[in-house]
Amino acid sequence: MEKNAFCSLLNVQYPIIAGPMFLVSDENLVAAVSNAGGIGGMPSLNWRSTADFRAAVRKVKELTKGKPFAVNLIVNKSNIRVKDDLKVCADEGVPLVITSLGSPKETIQTMHKVGSKVFCDVTSLDYAKKVEQLGADGLIAVCAGAGGHAGALSPLVFLPYLRQYVRLPIVAAGGITHGSQIAASFVLGASAVQIGTRFIASKEANVDQKYKNAIINAKAEDIVLTMKISGTPASVIKTPYIEKVGLELNPLESFLMKNQLTKKYTKLARGLWGAKLLQSAARTTTWKEVWSAGQGVGLIEEILPAKQIIERLIDEYQKSEIPSLS
Ligand SMILES: Cc1cc2nc3c(=O)[nH]c(=O)nc-3n(C[C@H](O)[C@H](O)[C@H](O)COP(=O)(O)O)c2cc1C
């Protein structure tokens, strides 16, 4: 794979980001991906405190010896640590910050002062235009089928749509587990990809074996969107527990979530409850199986070291061809 403009911008060998994943991405996974020539990503909230997060960043720097890596910051009001975690990113010179939810303005200004790049998760054209005006360096186009909080638009639509109206580099995210999908994303206008679910079934992912096995055993059709975890649609594997609790909020929960007086606390409480469920399912054996994953599960067949996953993706990419029309 030739180095492209994204590779030059981030000083990386391959235009592949291992998407930051709550509970899944720790220092080892991030370092393994960055050392294999991609960019390992981790959410700052995977650590209980800002001090622990700083220690993790230092550990990644030590393990990767100057190779690029990424940190995800949730930049809306629900994240009470955002200012402190942003300061860590700036102090430690984190090469790439990926923002999600809320306005990335302060993050962009702060990280640009230390020469780092900021890419923003986007699920709509309007929001992409907004972050372009704020000075973002690139977009993570979160498409339908993605793990975590999926977008609503198909990559077939969203990538060329962004390409047509926004000038920033585009990173395609959602459902990518095979090199041919990287090639397809590039044809559609992306210059890099962000991959999450594939790396849950990696040797380094910091989750219980049952979760990794569930990724391998699940079919694409098993992925459903639930409102129950955070109040916004999140992709999970349809397990008996998910079927039991249902996918929608009940009328009272919906009312409390929308009401001006109660929405802040309801969202916070729902988020804490969801995070706790995800945590016990990711790290222990429980019948409350809430496993976050995207539609890419259908193509994942084995647990591999992250380096091998990257190598395989590159190999598949090299072998993919656009068939001629005649
Ligand atoms: C288990 C899981 C947890 C995730 N947690 C986060 C997160 O904390 N922050 C974030 O920006 N994205 C998060 N994501 C989204 C990924 O970074 C990435 O954009 C997405 O997984 C790409 O879609 P794919 O899973 O279909 O490859 C998560 C995804 C998964 C599967």
PDB file of C-alpha atoms in Angstrom, residues 185-303:
ATOM      1  CA  SER A 185     -13.788   3.350   0.963  1.00  0.00           C
ATOM      2  CA  PHE A 186     -10.930   4.955  -0.951  1.00  0.00           C
ATOM      3  CA  VAL A 187     -12.884   4.786  -4.206  1.00  0.00           C
ATOM      4  CA  LEU A 188     -15.748   6.556  -2.414  1.00  0.00           C
ATOM      5  CA  GLY A 189     -13.569   9.424  -1.197  1.00  0.00           C
ATOM      6  CA  ALA A 190     -11.941   8.365   2.076  1.00  0.00           C
ATOM      7  CA  SER A 191      -8.181   8.478   2.568  1.00  0.00           C
ATOM      8  CA  ALA A 192      -8.102   6.296   5.724  1.00  0.00           C
ATOM      9  CA  VAL A 193     -10.275   3.903   7.686  1.00  0.00           C
ATOM     10  CA  GLN A 194     -11.146   3.527  11.361  1.00  0.00           C
ATOM     11  CA  ILE A 195     -11.802  -0.036  12.458  1.00  0.00           C
ATOM     12  CA  GLY A 196     -13.231  -1.036  15.825  1.00  0.00           C
ATOM     13  CA  THR A 197     -15.079  -4.352  15.982  1.00  0.00           C
ATOM     14  CA  ARG A 198     -12.347  -6.333  14.162  1.00  0.00           C
ATOM     15  CA  PHE A 199      -9.916  -5.465  16.946  1.00  0.00           C
ATOM     16  CA  ILE A 200     -12.209  -6.764  19.714  1.00  0.00           C
ATOM     17  CA  ALA A 201     -11.294 -10.220  18.392  1.00  0.00           C
ATOM     18  CA  SER A 202      -7.592  -9.480  18.772  1.00  0.00           C
ATOM     19  CA  LYS A 203      -5.196 -11.150  21.141  1.00  0.00           C
ATOM     20  CA  GLU A 204      -4.440  -7.837  22.828  1.00  0.00           C
ATOM     21  CA  ALA A 205      -8.038  -6.608  23.421  1.00  0.00           C
ATOM     22  CA  ASN A 206      -8.578  -6.261  27.141  1.00  0.00           C
ATOM     23  CA  VAL A 207     -11.860  -8.194  27.309  1.00  0.00           C
ATOM     24  CA  ASP A 208     -13.155 -11.566  28.468  1.00  0.00           C
ATOM     25  CA  GLN A 209     -12.734 -14.547  26.145  1.00  0.00           C
ATOM     26  CA  LYS A 210     -16.548 -14.907  26.023  1.00  0.00           C
ATOM     27  CA  TYR A 211     -16.845 -11.454  24.428  1.00  0.00           C
ATOM     28  CA  LYS A 212     -14.182 -12.303  21.820  1.00  0.00           C
ATOM     29  CA  ASN A 213     -15.947 -15.604  21.068  1.00  0.00           C
ATOM     30  CA  ALA A 214     -19.266 -13.777  20.739  1.00  0.00           C
ATOM     31  CA  ILE A 215     -17.703 -11.536  18.064  1.00  0.00           C
ATOM     32  CA  ILE A 216     -16.578 -14.597  16.123  1.00  0.00           C
ATOM     33  CA  ASN A 217     -19.887 -16.427  16.472  1.00  0.00           C
ATOM     34  CA  ALA A 218     -22.220 -13.503  15.739  1.00  0.00           C
ATOM     35  CA  LYS A 219     -23.727 -12.977  12.312  1.00  0.00           C
ATOM     36  CA  ALA A 220     -24.137  -9.522  10.776  1.00  0.00           C
ATOM     37  CA  GLU A 221     -27.912  -9.945  11.264  1.00  0.00           C
ATOM     38  CA  ASP A 222     -27.410 -10.326  15.038  1.00  0.00           C
ATOM     39  CA  ILE A 223     -26.428  -6.671  15.444  1.00  0.00           C
ATOM     40  CA  VAL A 224     -29.230  -4.472  16.758  1.00  0.00           C
ATOM     41  CA  LEU A 225     -29.422  -0.829  17.799  1.00  0.00           C
ATOM     42  CA  THR A 226     -30.453  -0.242  21.377  1.00  0.00           C
ATOM     43  CA  MET A 227     -31.434   2.983  23.119  1.00  0.00           C
ATOM     44  CA  LYS A 228     -31.132   1.319  26.506  1.00  0.00           C
ATOM     45  CA  ILE A 229     -27.411   1.804  27.117  1.00  0.00           C
ATOM     46  CA  SER A 230     -26.888   5.512  26.700  1.00  0.00           C
ATOM     47  CA  GLY A 231     -30.149   6.962  25.416  1.00  0.00           C
ATOM     48  CA  THR A 232     -28.695   7.250  21.873  1.00  0.00           C
ATOM     49  CA  PRO A 233     -28.657   4.311  19.423  1.00  0.00           C
ATOM     50  CA  ALA A 234     -25.773   1.933  20.169  1.00  0.00           C
ATOM     51  CA  SER A 235     -24.882  -1.279  18.299  1.00  0.00           C
ATOM     52  CA  VAL A 236     -24.907  -4.494  20.322  1.00  0.00           C
ATOM     53  CA  ILE A 237     -25.118  -8.213  19.715  1.00  0.00           C
ATOM     54  CA  LYS A 238     -28.677  -9.509  20.181  1.00  0.00           C
ATOM     55  CA  THR A 239     -28.255 -11.760  23.216  1.00  0.00           C
ATOM     56  CA  PRO A 240     -31.072 -13.234  25.327  1.00  0.00           C
ATOM     57  CA  TYR A 241     -30.541 -10.413  27.852  1.00  0.00           C
ATOM     58  CA  ILE A 242     -30.837  -7.723  25.145  1.00  0.00           C
ATOM     59  CA  GLU A 243     -34.031  -9.417  23.923  1.00  0.00           C
ATOM     60  CA  LYS A 244     -35.385  -9.494  27.472  1.00  0.00           C
ATOM     61  CA  VAL A 245     -34.838  -5.785  28.223  1.00  0.00           C
ATOM     62  CA  GLY A 246     -35.893  -4.605  24.735  1.00  0.00           C
ATOM     63  CA  LEU A 247     -34.309  -1.958  22.549  1.00  0.00           C
ATOM     64  CA  GLU A 248     -36.438   1.126  23.199  1.00  0.00           C
ATOM     65  CA  LEU A 249     -36.767   3.375  26.225  1.00  0.00           C
ATOM     66  CA  ASN A 250     -40.134   3.095  27.968  1.00  0.00           C
ATOM     67  CA  PRO A 251     -42.455   6.145  27.759  1.00  0.00           C
ATOM     68  CA  LEU A 252     -41.397   7.465  31.181  1.00  0.00           C
ATOM     69  CA  GLU A 253     -37.699   7.141  30.341  1.00  0.00           C
ATOM     70  CA  SER A 254     -38.261   8.913  26.994  1.00  0.00           C
ATOM     71  CA  PHE A 255     -40.129  11.715  28.743  1.00  0.00           C
ATOM     72  CA  LEU A 256     -37.404  12.176  31.360  1.00  0.00           C
ATOM     73  CA  MET A 257     -34.716  12.053  28.653  1.00  0.00           C
ATOM     74  CA  LYS A 258     -36.382  14.884  26.684  1.00  0.00           C
ATOM     75  CA  ASN A 259     -37.643  17.098  29.505  1.00  0.00           C
ATOM     76  CA  GLN A 260     -35.476  20.221  30.032  1.00  0.00           C
ATOM     77  CA  LEU A 261     -35.422  19.832  33.820  1.00  0.00           C
ATOM     78  CA  THR A 262     -34.631  16.129  33.956  1.00  0.00           C
ATOM     79  CA  LYS A 263     -32.714  15.289  30.777  1.00  0.00           C
ATOM     80  CA  LYS A 264     -29.215  16.014  32.111  1.00  0.00           C
ATOM     81  CA  TYR A 265     -29.578  13.733  35.143  1.00  0.00           C
ATOM     82  CA  THR A 266     -31.530  11.053  33.296  1.00  0.00           C
ATOM     83  CA  LYS A 267     -28.832  10.842  30.614  1.00  0.00           C
ATOM     84  CA  LEU A 268     -26.139  10.695  33.266  1.00  0.00           C
ATOM     85  CA  ALA A 269     -27.934   7.948  35.196  1.00  0.00           C
ATOM     86  CA  ARG A 270     -28.664   5.966  32.010  1.00  0.00           C
ATOM     87  CA  GLY A 271     -25.039   6.351  30.905  1.00  0.00           C
ATOM     88  CA  LEU A 272     -23.698   5.099  34.243  1.00  0.00           C
ATOM     89  CA  TRP A 273     -26.092   2.145  34.234  1.00  0.00           C
ATOM     90  CA  GLY A 274     -25.145   1.281  30.631  1.00  0.00           C
ATOM     91  CA  ALA A 275     -21.419   1.595  31.323  1.00  0.00           C
ATOM     92  CA  LYS A 276     -21.743  -0.737  34.304  1.00  0.00           C
ATOM     93  CA  LEU A 277     -23.581  -3.344  32.244  1.00  0.00           C
ATOM     94  CA  LEU A 278     -21.015  -3.118  29.435  1.00  0.00           C
ATOM     95  CA  GLN A 279     -18.200  -3.400  31.925  1.00  0.00           C
ATOM     96  CA  SER A 280     -19.445  -6.533  33.640  1.00  0.00           C
ATOM     97  CA  ALA A 281     -20.214  -8.185  30.278  1.00  0.00           C
ATOM     98  CA  ALA A 282     -16.802  -7.237  28.850  1.00  0.00           C
ATOM     99  CA  ARG A 283     -14.718  -8.318  31.813  1.00  0.00           C
ATOM    100  CA  THR A 284     -16.634 -11.026  33.700  1.00  0.00           C
ATOM    101  CA  THR A 285     -19.061 -13.868  33.140  1.00  0.00           C
ATOM    102  CA  THR A 286     -22.615 -12.646  33.639  1.00  0.00           C
ATOM    103  CA  TRP A 287     -26.002 -13.534  32.204  1.00  0.00           C
ATOM    104  CA  LYS A 288     -26.505  -9.812  31.471  1.00  0.00           C
ATOM    105  CA  GLU A 289     -24.650 -10.108  28.193  1.00  0.00           C
ATOM    106  CA  VAL A 290     -24.382  -6.649  26.660  1.00  0.00           C
ATOM    107  CA  TRP A 291     -21.665  -6.827  24.024  1.00  0.00           C
ATOM    108  CA  SER A 292     -21.047  -3.787  21.905  1.00  0.00           C
ATOM    109  CA  ALA A 293     -20.121  -4.592  18.268  1.00  0.00           C
ATOM    110  CA  GLY A 294     -20.872  -3.569  14.694  1.00  0.00           C
ATOM    111  CA  GLN A 295     -22.148  -5.417  11.617  1.00  0.00           C
ATOM    112  CA  GLY A 296     -18.581  -6.346  10.660  1.00  0.00           C
ATOM    113  CA  VAL A 297     -18.892  -9.328  13.052  1.00  0.00           C
ATOM    114  CA  GLY A 298     -20.220 -11.362  10.128  1.00  0.00           C
ATOM    115  CA  LEU A 299     -16.798 -11.544   8.478  1.00  0.00           C
ATOM    116  CA  ILE A 300     -14.678 -12.149  11.594  1.00  0.00           C
ATOM    117  CA  GLU A 301     -13.594 -15.755  12.041  1.00  0.00           C
ATOM    118  CA  GLU A 302     -10.565 -15.807  14.316  1.00  0.00           C
ATOM    119  CA  ILE A 303      -8.848 -14.079  17.168  1.00  0.00           C
TER     120      ILE A 303
END
